[in-house]
Coordinates of N, CA and C in Angstrom, one line a residue:
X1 N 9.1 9.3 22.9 CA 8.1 8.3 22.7 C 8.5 7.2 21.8
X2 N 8.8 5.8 22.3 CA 8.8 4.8 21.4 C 7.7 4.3 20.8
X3 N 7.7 3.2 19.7 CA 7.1 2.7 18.6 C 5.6 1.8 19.6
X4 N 6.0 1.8 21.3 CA 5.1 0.5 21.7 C 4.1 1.8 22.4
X5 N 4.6 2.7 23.0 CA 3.9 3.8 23.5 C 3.2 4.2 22.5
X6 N 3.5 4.7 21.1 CA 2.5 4.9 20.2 C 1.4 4.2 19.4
X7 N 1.7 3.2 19.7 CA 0.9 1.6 19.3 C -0.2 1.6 20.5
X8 N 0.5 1.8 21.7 CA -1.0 1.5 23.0 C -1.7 2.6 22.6
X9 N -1.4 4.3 22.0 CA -2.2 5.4 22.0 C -3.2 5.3 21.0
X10 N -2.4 4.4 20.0 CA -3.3 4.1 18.9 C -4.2 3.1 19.3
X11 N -4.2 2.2 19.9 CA -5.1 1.2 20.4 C -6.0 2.0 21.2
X12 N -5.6 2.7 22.4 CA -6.5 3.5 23.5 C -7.9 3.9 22.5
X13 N -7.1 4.7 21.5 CA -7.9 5.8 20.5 C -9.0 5.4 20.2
X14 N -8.5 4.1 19.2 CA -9.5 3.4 18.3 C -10.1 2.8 19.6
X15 N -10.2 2.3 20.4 CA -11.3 1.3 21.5 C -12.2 2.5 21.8
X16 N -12.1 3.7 21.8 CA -12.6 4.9 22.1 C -13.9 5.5 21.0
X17 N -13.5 5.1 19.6 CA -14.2 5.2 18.7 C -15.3 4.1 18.4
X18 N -14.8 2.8 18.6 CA -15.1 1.8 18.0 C -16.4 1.9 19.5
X19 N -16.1 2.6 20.6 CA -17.3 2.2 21.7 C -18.0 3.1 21.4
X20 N -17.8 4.2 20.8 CA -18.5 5.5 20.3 C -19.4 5.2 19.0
X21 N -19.3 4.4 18.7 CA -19.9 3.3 17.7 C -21.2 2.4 17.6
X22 N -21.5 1.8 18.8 CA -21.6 0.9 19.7 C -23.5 1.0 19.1
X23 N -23.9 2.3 18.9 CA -25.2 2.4 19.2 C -25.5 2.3 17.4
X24 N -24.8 2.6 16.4 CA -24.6 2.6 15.6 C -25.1 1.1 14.9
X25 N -24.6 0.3 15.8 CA -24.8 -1.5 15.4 C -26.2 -1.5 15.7
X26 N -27.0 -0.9 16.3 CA -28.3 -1.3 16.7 C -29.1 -1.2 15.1
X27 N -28.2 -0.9 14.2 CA -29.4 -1.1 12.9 C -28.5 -1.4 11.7
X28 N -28.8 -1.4 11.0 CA -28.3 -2.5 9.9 C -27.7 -1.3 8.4
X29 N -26.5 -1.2 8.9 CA -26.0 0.1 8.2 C -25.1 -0.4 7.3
X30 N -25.1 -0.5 5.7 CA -24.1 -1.1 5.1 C -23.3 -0.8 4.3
X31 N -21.8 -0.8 4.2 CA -21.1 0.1 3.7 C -20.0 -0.5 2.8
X32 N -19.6 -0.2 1.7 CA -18.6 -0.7 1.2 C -17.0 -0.6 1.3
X33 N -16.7 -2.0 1.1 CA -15.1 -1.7 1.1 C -14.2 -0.7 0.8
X34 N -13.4 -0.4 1.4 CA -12.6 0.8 0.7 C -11.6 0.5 -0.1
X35 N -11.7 -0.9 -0.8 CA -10.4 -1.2 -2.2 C -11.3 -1.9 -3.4
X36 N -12.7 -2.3 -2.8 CA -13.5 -2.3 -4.0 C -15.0 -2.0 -4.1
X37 N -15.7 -1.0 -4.2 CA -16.6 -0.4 -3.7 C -17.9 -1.4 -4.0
X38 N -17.3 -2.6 -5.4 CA -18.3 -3.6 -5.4 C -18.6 -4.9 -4.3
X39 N -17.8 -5.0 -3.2 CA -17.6 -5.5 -2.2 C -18.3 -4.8 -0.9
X40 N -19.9 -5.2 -0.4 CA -20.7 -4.1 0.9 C -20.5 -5.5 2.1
X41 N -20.4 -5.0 2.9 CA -20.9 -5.5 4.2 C -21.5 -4.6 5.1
X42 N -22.0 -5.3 6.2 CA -22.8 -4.6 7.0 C -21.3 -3.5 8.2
X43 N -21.6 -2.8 8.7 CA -20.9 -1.7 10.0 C -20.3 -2.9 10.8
X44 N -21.1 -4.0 11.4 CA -20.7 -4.5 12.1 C -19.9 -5.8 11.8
X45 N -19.7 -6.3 10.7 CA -18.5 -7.0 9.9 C -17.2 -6.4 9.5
X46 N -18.0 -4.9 9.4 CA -17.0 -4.8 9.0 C -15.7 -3.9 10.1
X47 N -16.4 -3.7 11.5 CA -15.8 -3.3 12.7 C -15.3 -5.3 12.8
X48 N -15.8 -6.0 12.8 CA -15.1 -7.1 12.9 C -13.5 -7.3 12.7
X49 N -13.8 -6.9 11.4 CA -12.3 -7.2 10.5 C -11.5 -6.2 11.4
X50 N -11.9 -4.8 11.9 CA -10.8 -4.3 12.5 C -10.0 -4.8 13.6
X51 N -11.2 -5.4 14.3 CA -10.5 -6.2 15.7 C -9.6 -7.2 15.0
X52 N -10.0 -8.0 14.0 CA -9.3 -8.9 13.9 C -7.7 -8.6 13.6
X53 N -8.2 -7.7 12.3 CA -6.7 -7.2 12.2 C -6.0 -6.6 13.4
X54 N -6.2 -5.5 14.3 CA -6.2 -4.8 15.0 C -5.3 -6.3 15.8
X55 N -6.0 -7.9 16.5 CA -5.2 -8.6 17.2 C -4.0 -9.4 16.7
X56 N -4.2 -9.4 15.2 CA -2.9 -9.8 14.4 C -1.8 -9.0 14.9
X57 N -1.9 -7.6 14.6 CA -1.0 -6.4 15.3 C 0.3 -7.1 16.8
X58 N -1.5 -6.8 17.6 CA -1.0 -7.0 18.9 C 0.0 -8.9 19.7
X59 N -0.7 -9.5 18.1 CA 0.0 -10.9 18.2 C 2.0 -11.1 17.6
X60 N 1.6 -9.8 16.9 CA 3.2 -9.9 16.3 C 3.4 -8.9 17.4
X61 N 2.8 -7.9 18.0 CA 4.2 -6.8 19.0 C 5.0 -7.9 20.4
X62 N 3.9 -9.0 20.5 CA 4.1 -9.7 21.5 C 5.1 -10.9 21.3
X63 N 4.9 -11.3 19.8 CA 5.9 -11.9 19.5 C 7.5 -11.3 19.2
X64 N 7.3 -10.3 19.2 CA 8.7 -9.3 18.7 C 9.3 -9.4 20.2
X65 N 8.5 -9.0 21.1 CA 9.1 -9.0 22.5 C 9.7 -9.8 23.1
X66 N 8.8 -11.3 22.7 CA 9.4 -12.7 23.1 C 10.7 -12.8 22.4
X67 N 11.2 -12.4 21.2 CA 12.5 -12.5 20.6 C 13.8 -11.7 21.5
X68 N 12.7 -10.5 21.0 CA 13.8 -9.1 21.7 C 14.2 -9.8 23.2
X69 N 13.8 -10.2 23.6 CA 13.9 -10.5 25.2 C 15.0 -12.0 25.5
X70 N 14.5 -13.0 23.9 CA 15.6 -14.0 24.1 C 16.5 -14.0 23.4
X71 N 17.0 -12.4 23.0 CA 18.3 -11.9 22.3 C 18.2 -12.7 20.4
X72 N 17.1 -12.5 20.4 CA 17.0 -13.0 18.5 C 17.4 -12.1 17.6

């Protein structure tokens, strides 16, 4: 198994959780950061930042490809 096969398993996973989720957003659940516990947002901000981060990810594996592919 390569590094892109375990990247899609890990994506499959989490889209699996994050839908498992889903019902979760229907109320106003607020939780703190996990680097400073004086820092709350709501469940659903803070599933935000995961996608966000989560497409940063998917924006560099796509960029590594466009290299790898024009011999960089």
């Amino acid at each position: 198994r390569d590094i892109a096969d375990m990247f899609q398993q890990h994506q499959e996973e989490l889209c699996a959780v994050l839908h498992s989720m889903r019902t979760m957003l229907l109320h106003d659940i607020i939780i703190s950061s996990p680097e400073n516990s004086v820092i709350v947002y709501t469940l659903h901000a803070a599933l935000q930042i995961i996608v966000a981060h989560e497409q940063r990810h998917c924006n560099q594996a796509e960029r590594t490809i466009v290299m790898v592919r024009a011999g960089a």
